[in-house]
mmCIF file of C-alpha atoms and ligand atoms in Angstrom:
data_model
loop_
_atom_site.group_PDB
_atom_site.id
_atom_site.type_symbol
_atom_site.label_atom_id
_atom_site.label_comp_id
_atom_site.label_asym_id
_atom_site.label_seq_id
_atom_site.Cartn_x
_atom_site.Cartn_y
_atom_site.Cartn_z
ATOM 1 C CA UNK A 6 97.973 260.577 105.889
ATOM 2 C CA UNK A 7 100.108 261.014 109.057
ATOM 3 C CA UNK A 8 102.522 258.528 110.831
ATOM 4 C CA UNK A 9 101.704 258.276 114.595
ATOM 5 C CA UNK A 10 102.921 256.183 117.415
ATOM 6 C CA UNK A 11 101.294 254.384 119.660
ATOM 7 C CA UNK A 12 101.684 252.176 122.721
ATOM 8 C CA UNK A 13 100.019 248.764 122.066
ATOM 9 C CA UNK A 14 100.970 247.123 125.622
ATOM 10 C CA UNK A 15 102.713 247.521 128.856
ATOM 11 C CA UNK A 16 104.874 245.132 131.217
ATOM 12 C CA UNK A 17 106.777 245.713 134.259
ATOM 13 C CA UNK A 18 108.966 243.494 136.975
ATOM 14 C CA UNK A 19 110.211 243.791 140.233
ATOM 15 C CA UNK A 20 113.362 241.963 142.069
ATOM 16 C CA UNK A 21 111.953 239.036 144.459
ATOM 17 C CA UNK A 22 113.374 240.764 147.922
ATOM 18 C CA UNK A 23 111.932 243.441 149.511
ATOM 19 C CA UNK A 24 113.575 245.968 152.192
ATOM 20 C CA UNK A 25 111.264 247.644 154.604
ATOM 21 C CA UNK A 26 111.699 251.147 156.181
ATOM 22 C CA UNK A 27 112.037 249.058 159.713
ATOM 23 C CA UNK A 28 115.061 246.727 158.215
ATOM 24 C CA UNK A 29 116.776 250.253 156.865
ATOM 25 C CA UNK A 30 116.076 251.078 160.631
ATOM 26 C CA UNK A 31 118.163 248.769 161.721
ATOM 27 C CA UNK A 32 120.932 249.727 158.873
ATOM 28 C CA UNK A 33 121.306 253.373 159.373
ATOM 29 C CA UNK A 34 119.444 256.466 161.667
ATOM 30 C CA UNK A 35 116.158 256.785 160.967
ATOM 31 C CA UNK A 36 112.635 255.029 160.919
ATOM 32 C CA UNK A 37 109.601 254.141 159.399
ATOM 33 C CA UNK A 38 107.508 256.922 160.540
ATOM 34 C CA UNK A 39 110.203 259.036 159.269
ATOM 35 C CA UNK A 40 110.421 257.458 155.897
ATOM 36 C CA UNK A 41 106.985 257.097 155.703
ATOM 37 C CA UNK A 42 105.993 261.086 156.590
ATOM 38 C CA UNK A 43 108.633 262.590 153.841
ATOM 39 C CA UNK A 44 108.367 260.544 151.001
ATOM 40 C CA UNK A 45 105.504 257.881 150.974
ATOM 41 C CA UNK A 46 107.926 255.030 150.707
ATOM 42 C CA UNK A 47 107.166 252.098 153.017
ATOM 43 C CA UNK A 48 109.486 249.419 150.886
ATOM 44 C CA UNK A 49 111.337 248.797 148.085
ATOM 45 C CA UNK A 50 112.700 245.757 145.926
ATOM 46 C CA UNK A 51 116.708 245.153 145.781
ATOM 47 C CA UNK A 52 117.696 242.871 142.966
ATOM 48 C CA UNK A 53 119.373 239.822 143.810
ATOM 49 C CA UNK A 54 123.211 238.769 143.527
ATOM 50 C CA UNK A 55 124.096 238.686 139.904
ATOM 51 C CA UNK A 56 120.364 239.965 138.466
ATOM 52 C CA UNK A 57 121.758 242.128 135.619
ATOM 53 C CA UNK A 58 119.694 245.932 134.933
ATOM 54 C CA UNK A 59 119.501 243.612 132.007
ATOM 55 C CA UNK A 60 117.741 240.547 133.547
ATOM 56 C CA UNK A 61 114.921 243.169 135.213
ATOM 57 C CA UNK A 62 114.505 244.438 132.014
ATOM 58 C CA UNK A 63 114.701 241.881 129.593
ATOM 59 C CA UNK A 64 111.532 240.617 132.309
ATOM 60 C CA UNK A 65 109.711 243.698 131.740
ATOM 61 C CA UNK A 66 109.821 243.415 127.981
ATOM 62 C CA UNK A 67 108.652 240.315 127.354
ATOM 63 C CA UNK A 68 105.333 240.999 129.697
ATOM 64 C CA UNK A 69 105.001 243.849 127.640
ATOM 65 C CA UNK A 70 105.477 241.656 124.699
ATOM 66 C CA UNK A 71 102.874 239.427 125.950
ATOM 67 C CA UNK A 72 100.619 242.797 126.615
ATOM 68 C CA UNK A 73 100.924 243.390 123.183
ATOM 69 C CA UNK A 74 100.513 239.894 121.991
ATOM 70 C CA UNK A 75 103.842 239.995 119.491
ATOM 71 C CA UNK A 76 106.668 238.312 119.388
ATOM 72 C CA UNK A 77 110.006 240.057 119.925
ATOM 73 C CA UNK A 78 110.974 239.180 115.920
ATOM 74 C CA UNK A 79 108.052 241.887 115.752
ATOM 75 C CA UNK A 80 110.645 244.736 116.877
ATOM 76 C CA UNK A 81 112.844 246.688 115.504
ATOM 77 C CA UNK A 82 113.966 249.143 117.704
ATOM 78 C CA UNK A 83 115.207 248.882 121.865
ATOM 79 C CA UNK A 84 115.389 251.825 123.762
ATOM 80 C CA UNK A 85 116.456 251.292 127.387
ATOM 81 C CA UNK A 86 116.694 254.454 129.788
ATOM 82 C CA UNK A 87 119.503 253.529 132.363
ATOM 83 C CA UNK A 88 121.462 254.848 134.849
ATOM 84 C CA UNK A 89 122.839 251.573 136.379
ATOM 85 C CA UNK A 90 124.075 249.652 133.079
ATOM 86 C CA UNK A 91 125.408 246.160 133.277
ATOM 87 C CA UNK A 92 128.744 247.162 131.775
ATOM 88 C CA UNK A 93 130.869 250.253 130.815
ATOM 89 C CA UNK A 94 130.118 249.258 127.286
ATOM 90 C CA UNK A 95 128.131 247.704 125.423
ATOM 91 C CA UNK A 96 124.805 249.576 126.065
ATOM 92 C CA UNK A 97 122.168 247.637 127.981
ATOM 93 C CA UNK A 98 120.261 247.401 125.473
ATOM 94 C CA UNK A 99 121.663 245.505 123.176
ATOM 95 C CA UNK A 100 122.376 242.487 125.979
ATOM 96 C CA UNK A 101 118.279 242.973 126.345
ATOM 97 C CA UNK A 102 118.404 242.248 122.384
ATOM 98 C CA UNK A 103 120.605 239.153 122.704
ATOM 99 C CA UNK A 104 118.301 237.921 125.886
ATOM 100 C CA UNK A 105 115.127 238.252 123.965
ATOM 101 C CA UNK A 106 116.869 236.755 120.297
ATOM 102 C CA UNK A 107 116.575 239.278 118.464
ATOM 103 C CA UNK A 108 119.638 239.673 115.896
ATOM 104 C CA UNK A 109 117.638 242.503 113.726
ATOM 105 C CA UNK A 110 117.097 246.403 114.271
ATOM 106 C CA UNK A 111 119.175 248.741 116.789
ATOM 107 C CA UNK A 112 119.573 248.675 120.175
ATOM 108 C CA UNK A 113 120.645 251.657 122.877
ATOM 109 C CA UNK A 114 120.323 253.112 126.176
ATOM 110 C CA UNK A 115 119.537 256.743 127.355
ATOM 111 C CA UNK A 116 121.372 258.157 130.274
ATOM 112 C CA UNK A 117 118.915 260.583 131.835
ATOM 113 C CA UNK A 118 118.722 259.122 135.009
ATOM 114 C CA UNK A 119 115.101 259.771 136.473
ATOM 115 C CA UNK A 120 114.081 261.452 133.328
ATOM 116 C CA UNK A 121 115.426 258.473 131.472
ATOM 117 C CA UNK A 122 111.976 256.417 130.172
ATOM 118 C CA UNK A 123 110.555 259.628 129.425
ATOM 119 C CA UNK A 124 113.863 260.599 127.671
ATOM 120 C CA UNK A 125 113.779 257.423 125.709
ATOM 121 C CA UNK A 126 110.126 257.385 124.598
ATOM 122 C CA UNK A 127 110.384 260.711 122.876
ATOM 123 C CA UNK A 128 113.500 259.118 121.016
ATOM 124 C CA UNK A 129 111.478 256.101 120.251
ATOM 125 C CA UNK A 130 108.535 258.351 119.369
ATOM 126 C CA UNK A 131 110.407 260.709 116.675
ATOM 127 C CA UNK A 132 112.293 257.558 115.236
ATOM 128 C CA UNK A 133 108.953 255.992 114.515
ATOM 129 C CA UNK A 134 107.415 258.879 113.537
ATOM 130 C CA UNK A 135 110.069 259.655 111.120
ATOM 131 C CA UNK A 136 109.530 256.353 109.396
ATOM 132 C CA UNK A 137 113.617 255.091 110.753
ATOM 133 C CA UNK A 138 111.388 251.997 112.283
ATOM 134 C CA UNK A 139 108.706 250.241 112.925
ATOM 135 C CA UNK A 140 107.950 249.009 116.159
ATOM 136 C CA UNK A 141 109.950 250.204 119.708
ATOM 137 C CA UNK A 142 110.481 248.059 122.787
ATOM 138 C CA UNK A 143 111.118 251.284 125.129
ATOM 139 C CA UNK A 144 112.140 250.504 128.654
ATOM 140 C CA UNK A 145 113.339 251.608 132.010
ATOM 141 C CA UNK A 146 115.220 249.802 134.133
ATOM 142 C CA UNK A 147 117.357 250.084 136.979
ATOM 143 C CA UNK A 148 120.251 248.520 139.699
ATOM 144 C CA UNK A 149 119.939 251.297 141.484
ATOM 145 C CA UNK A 150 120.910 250.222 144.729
ATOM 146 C CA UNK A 151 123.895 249.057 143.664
ATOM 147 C CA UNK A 152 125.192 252.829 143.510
ATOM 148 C CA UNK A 153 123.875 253.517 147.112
ATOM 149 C CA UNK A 154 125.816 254.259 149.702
ATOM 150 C CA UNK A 155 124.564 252.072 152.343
ATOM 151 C CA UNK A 156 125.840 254.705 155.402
ATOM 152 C CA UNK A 157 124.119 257.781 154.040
ATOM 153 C CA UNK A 158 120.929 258.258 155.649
ATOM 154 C CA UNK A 159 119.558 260.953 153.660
ATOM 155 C CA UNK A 160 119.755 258.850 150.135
ATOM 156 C CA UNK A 161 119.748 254.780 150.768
ATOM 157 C CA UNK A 162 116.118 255.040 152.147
ATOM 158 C CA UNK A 163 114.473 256.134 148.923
ATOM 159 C CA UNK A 164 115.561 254.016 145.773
ATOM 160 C CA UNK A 165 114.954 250.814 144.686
ATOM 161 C CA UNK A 166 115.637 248.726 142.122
ATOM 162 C CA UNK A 167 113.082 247.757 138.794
ATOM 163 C CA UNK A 168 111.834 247.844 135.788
ATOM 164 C CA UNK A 169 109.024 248.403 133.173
ATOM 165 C CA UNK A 170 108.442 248.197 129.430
ATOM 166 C CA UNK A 171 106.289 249.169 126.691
ATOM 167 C CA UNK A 172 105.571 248.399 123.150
ATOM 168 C CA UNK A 173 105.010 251.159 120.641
ATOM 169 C CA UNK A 174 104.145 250.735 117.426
ATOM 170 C CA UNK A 175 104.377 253.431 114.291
ATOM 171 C CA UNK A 176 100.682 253.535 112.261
ATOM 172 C CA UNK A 177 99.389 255.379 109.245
ATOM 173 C CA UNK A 178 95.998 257.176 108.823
ATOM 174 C CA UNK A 179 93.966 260.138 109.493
ATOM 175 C CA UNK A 180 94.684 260.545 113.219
ATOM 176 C CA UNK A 181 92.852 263.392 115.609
ATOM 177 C CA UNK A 182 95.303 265.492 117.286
ATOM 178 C CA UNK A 183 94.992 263.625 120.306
ATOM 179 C CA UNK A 184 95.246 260.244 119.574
ATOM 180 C CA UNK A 185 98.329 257.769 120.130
ATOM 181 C CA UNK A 186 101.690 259.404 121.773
ATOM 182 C CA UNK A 187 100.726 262.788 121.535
ATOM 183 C CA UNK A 188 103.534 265.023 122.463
ATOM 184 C CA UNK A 189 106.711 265.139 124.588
ATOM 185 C CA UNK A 190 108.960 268.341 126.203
ATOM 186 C CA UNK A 191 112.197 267.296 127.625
ATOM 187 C CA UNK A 192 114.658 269.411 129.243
ATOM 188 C CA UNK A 193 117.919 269.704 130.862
ATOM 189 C CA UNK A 194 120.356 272.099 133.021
ATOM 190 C CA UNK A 195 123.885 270.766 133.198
ATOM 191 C CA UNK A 196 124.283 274.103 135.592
ATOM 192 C CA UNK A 197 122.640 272.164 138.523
ATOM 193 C CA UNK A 198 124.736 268.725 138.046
ATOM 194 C CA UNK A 199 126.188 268.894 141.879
ATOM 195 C CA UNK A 200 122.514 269.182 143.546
ATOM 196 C CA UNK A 201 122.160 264.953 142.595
ATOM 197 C CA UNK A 202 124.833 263.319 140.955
ATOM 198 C CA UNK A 203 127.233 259.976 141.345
ATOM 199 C CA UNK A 204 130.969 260.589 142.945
ATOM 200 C CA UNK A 205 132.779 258.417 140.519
ATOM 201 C CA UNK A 206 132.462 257.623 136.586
ATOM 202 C CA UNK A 207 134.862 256.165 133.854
ATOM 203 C CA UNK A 208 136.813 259.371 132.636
ATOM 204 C CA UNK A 209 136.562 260.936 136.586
ATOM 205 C CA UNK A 210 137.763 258.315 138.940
ATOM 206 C CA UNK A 211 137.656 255.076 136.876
ATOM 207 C CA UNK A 212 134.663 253.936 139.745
ATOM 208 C CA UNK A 213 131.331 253.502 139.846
ATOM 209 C CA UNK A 214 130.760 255.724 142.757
ATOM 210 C CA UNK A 215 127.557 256.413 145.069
ATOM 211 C CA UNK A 216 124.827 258.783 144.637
ATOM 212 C CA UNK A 217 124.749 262.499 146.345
ATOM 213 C CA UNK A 218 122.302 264.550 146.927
ATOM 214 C CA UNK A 219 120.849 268.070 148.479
ATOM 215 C CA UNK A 220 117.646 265.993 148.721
ATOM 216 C CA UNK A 221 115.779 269.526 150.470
ATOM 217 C CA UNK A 222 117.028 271.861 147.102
ATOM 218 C CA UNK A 223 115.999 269.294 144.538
ATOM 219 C CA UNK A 224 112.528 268.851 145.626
ATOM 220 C CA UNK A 225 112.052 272.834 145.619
ATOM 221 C CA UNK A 226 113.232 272.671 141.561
ATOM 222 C CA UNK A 227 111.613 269.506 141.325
ATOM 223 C CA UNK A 228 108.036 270.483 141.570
ATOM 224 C CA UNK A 229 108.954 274.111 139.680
ATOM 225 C CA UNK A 230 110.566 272.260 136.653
ATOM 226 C CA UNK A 231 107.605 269.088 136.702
ATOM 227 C CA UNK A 232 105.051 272.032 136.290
ATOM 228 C CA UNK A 233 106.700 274.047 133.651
ATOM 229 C CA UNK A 234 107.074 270.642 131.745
ATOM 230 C CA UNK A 235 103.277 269.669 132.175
ATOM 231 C CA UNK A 236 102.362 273.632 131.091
ATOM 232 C CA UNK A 237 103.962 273.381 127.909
ATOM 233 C CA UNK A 238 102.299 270.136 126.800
ATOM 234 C CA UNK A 239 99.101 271.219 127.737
ATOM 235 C CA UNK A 240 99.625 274.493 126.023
ATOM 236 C CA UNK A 241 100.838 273.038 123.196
ATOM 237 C CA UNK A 242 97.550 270.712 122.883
ATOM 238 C CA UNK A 243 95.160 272.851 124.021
ATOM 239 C CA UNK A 244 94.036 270.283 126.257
ATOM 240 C CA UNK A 245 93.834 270.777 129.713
ATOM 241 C CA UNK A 246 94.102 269.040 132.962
ATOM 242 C CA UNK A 247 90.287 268.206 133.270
ATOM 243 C CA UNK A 248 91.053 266.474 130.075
ATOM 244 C CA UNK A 249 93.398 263.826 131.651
ATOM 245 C CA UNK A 250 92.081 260.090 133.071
ATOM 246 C CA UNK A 251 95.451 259.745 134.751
ATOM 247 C CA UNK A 252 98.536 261.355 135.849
ATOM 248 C CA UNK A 253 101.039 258.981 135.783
ATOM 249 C CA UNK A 254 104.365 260.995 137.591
ATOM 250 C CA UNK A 255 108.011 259.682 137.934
ATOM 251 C CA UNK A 256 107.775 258.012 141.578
ATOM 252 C CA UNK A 257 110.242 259.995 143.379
ATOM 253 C CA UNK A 258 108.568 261.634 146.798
ATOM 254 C CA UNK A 259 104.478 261.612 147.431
ATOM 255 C CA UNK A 260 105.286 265.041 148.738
ATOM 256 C CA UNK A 261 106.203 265.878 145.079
ATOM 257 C CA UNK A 262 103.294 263.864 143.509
ATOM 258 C CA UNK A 263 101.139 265.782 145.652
ATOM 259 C CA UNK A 264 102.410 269.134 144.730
ATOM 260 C CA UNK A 265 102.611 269.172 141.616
ATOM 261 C CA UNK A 266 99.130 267.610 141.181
ATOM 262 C CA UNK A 267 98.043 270.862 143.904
ATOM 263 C CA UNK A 268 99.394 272.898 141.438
ATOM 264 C CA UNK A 269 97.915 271.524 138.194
ATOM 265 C CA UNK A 270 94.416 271.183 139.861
ATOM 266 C CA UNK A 271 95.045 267.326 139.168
ATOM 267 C CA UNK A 272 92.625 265.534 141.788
ATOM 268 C CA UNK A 273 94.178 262.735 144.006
ATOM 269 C CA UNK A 274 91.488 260.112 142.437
ATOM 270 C CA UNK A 275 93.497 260.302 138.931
ATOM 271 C CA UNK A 276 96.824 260.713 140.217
ATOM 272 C CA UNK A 277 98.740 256.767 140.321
ATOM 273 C CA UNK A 278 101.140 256.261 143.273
ATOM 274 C CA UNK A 279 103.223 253.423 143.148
ATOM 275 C CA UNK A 280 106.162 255.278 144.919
ATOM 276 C CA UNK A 281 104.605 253.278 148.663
ATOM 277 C CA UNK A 282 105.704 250.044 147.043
ATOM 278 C CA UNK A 283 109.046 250.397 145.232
ATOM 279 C CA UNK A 284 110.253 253.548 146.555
ATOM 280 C CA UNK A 285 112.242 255.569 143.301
ATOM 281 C CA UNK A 286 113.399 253.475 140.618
ATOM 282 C CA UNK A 287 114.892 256.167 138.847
ATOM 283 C CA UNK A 288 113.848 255.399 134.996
ATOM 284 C CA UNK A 289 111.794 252.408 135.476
ATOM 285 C CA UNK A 290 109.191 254.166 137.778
ATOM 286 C CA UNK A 291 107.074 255.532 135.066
ATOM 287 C CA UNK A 292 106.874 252.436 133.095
ATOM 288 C CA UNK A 293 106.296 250.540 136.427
ATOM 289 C CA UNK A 294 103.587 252.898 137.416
ATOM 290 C CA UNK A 295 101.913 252.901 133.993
ATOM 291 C CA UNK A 296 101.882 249.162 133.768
ATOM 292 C CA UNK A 297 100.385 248.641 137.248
ATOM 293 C CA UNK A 298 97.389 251.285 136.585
ATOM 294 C CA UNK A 299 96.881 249.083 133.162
ATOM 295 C CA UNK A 300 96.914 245.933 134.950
ATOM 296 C CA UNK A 301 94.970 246.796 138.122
ATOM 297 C CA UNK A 302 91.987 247.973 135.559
ATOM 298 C CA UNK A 303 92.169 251.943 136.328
ATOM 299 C CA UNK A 304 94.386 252.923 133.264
ATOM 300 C CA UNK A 305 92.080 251.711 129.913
ATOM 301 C CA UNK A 306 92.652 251.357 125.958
ATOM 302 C CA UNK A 307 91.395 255.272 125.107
ATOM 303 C CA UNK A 308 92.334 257.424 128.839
ATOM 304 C CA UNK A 309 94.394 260.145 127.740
ATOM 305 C CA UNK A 310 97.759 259.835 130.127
ATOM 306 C CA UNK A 311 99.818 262.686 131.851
ATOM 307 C CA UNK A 312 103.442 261.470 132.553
ATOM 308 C CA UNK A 313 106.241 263.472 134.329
ATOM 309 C CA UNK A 314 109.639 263.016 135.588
ATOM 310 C CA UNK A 315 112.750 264.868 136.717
ATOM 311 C CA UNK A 316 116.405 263.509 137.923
ATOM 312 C CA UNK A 317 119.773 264.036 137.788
ATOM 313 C CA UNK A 318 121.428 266.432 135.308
ATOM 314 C CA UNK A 319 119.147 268.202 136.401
ATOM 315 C CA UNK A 320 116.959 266.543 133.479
ATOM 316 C CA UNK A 321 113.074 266.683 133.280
ATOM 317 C CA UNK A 322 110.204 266.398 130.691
ATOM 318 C CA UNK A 323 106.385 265.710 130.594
ATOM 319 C CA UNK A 324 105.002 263.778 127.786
ATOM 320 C CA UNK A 325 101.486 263.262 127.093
ATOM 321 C CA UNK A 326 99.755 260.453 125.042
ATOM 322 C CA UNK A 327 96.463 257.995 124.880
ATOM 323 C CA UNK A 328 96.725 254.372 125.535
HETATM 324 O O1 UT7 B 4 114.170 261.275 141.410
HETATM 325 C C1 UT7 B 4 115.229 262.171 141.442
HETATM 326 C C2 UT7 B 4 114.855 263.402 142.096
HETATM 327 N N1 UT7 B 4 114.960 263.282 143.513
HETATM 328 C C3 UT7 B 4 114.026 263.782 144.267
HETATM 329 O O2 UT7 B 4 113.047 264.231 143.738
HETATM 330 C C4 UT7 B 4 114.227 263.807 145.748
HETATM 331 C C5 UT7 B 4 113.842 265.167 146.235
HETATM 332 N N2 UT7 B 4 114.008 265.334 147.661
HETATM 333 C C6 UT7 B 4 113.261 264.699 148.592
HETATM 334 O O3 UT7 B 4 112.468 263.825 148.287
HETATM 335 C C7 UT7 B 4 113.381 265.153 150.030
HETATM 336 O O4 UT7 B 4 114.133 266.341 150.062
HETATM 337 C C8 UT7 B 4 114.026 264.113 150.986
HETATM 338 C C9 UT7 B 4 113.037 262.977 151.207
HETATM 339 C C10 UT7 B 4 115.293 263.588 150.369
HETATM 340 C C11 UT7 B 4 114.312 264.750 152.334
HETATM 341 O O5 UT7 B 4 113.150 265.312 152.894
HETATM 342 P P1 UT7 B 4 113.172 266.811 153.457
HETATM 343 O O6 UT7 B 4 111.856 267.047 154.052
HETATM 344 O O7 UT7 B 4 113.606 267.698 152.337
HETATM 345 O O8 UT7 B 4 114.241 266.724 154.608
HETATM 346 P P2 UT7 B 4 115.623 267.495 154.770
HETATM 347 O O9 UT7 B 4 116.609 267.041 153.761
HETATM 348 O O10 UT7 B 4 115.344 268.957 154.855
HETATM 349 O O11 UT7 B 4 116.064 266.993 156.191
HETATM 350 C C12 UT7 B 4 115.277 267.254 157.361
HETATM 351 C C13 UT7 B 4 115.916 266.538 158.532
HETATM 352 C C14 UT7 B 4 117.420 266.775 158.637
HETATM 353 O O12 UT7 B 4 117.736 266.856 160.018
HETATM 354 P P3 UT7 B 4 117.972 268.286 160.718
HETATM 355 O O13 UT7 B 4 119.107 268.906 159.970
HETATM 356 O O14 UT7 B 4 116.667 269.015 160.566
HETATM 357 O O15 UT7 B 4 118.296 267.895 162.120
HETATM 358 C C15 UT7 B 4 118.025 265.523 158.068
HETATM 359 O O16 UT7 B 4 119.303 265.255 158.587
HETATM 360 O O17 UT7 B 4 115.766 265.111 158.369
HETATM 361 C C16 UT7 B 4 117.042 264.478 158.506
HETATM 362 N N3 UT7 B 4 117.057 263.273 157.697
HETATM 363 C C17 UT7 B 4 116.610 262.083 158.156
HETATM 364 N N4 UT7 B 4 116.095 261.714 159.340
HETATM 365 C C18 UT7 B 4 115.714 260.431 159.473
HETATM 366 C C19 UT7 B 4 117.463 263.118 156.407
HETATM 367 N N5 UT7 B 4 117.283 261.856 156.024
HETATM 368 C C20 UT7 B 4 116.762 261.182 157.085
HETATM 369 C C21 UT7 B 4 116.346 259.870 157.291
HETATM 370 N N6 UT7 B 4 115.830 259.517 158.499
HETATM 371 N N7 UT7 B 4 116.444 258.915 156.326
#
């Protein structure tokens, strides 16, 4: 008998407004063809005054909740990847516990920035596993634009704000290799912290700051670190890329999507691009993606999923499991 994890539904939620490329036009120099040509990104939502990282992705949950046809009394665990928390302290998380009335089980966030969902569901994943619970809301969510600096041409046109959830839940039996949440590799290298970081922090400045970044050198280690990350799962399944129904990357640049899938031999019909519509959401772009392939009826109970993300830190990670 083995103890496996697996996801038993999905949920996502995006802020009301939506900013095009031609209204960031009119903000800052640049354009829509621009935009458009070097990332993929035609819009992206921007949460509304006083919705909370917290509000987006309480939202999220309880679709995925619904997904999964449980009740939030059903969960035992939260784990929210964040970059854009509602406070200093407490985590995130546990205000998503309060929102959804839970008073059992633990409740934390993951600061991993891009990386974060994938970050958190390998946390999830082992805590399950290891028999420490028994059933994971995991979630990303972000503010993001609230951390944007609204001058700087070369970052405010590609994030966006969102979230996404799903429910995982620990089973034993007598599972094949491949079934459930399969594997995960995550990695980080503190070395290359000054490529995409925020100005400001609690111990540094006592702001929040804005994001920087050498947009032109992270995309080169981007697509390097994303492939290394998808090698090692495959190599440490055995499976292989014909093997995947759908690749389900972090939603950062379709320049990067593209690549990497390129260099994987990952054809464009099983690849899932959400980054047109919400531009990067940081950690809720997986869960975002994942739950729109479910719900638009590509993504179904038994394809084996590819996932990938990489961020700030620099942090990255692949993980690889069947819905
Ligand atoms: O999720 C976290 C990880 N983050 C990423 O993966 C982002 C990785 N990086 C990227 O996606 C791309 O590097 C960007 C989309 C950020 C930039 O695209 P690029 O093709 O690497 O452009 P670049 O930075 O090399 O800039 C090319 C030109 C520059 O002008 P000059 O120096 O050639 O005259 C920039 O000043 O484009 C200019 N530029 C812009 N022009 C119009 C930069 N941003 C803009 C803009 N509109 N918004």
């Amino acid at each position: 008998m083995a103890r496996r994890s697996f996801i038993c539904g999905t949920g996502s939620y995006l802020p009301e407004r939506i900013l095009t490329n031609a209204e960031l036009a009119s903000m800052v120099e640049t354009s829509d063809e621009w935009i458009r040509e070097r990332t993929g990104i035609r819009q992206r939502h921007v949460a509304a005054d006083g919705e909370l990282t917290s509000d987006i992705a309480t939202a999220a949950a309880r679709r995925a909740l619904d997904a999964a046809g449980i009740d939030a009394s059903a969960i035992d665990l939260i784990v929210l990847g964040t970059t854009t928390p509602d406070q200093t302290f407490p985590a995130t998380a546990t205000a998503v516990q309060a929102k959804l009335g839970m008073t059992g089980g633990a409740a934390f966030d993951i600061q991993a920035v891009c990386s974060g969902f994938l970050f958190s569901l390998a946390t999830a994943d082992s805590m399950l596993r290891q028999g420490l619970f028994q059933r994971a809301l995991v979630i990303g969510a972000e503010t993001f634009t609230r951390i944007i600096d609204w001058s700087d041409r070369g970052t405010c046109v590609l994030f966006g704000d969102g979230g996404g959830a799903v429910v995982i839940e620990a089973r034993e039996g007598d599972f094949a290799p491949d079934e459930g949440i399969i594997t995960h590799h995550i990695r980080t290298d503190g070395t290359k912290a000054d490529l995409l970081y925020v100005d400001g922090g609690v111990s540094s400045t006592g702001t929040i700051g804005h994001v920087r970044m050498e947009g032109n050198r992270v995309f080169k280690h981007a697509v390097a670190n994303i492939s290394s990350a998808i090698e090692a799962v495959l190599q440490e399944t055995g499976l292989t890329a014909d093997d995947i129904d759908w690749f389900v990357p972090h939603q950062a640049n379709k320049r990067i999507l593209d690549g990497v899938a390129k260099k994987l031999n990952i054809p464009e019909s099983k690849v899932i691009i959400t980054v047109d519509q919400h531009a990067n959401t940081s950690a809720a772009s997986i869960p975002l993606a994942l739950d729109h392939a479910v719900r638009s009826g590509r993504a179904k109970p038994g394809d084996l999923i590819l996932s990938e993300a990489m961020g700030g830190g620099f942090s990255w990670g692949a993980s690889l499991f069947r819905l």
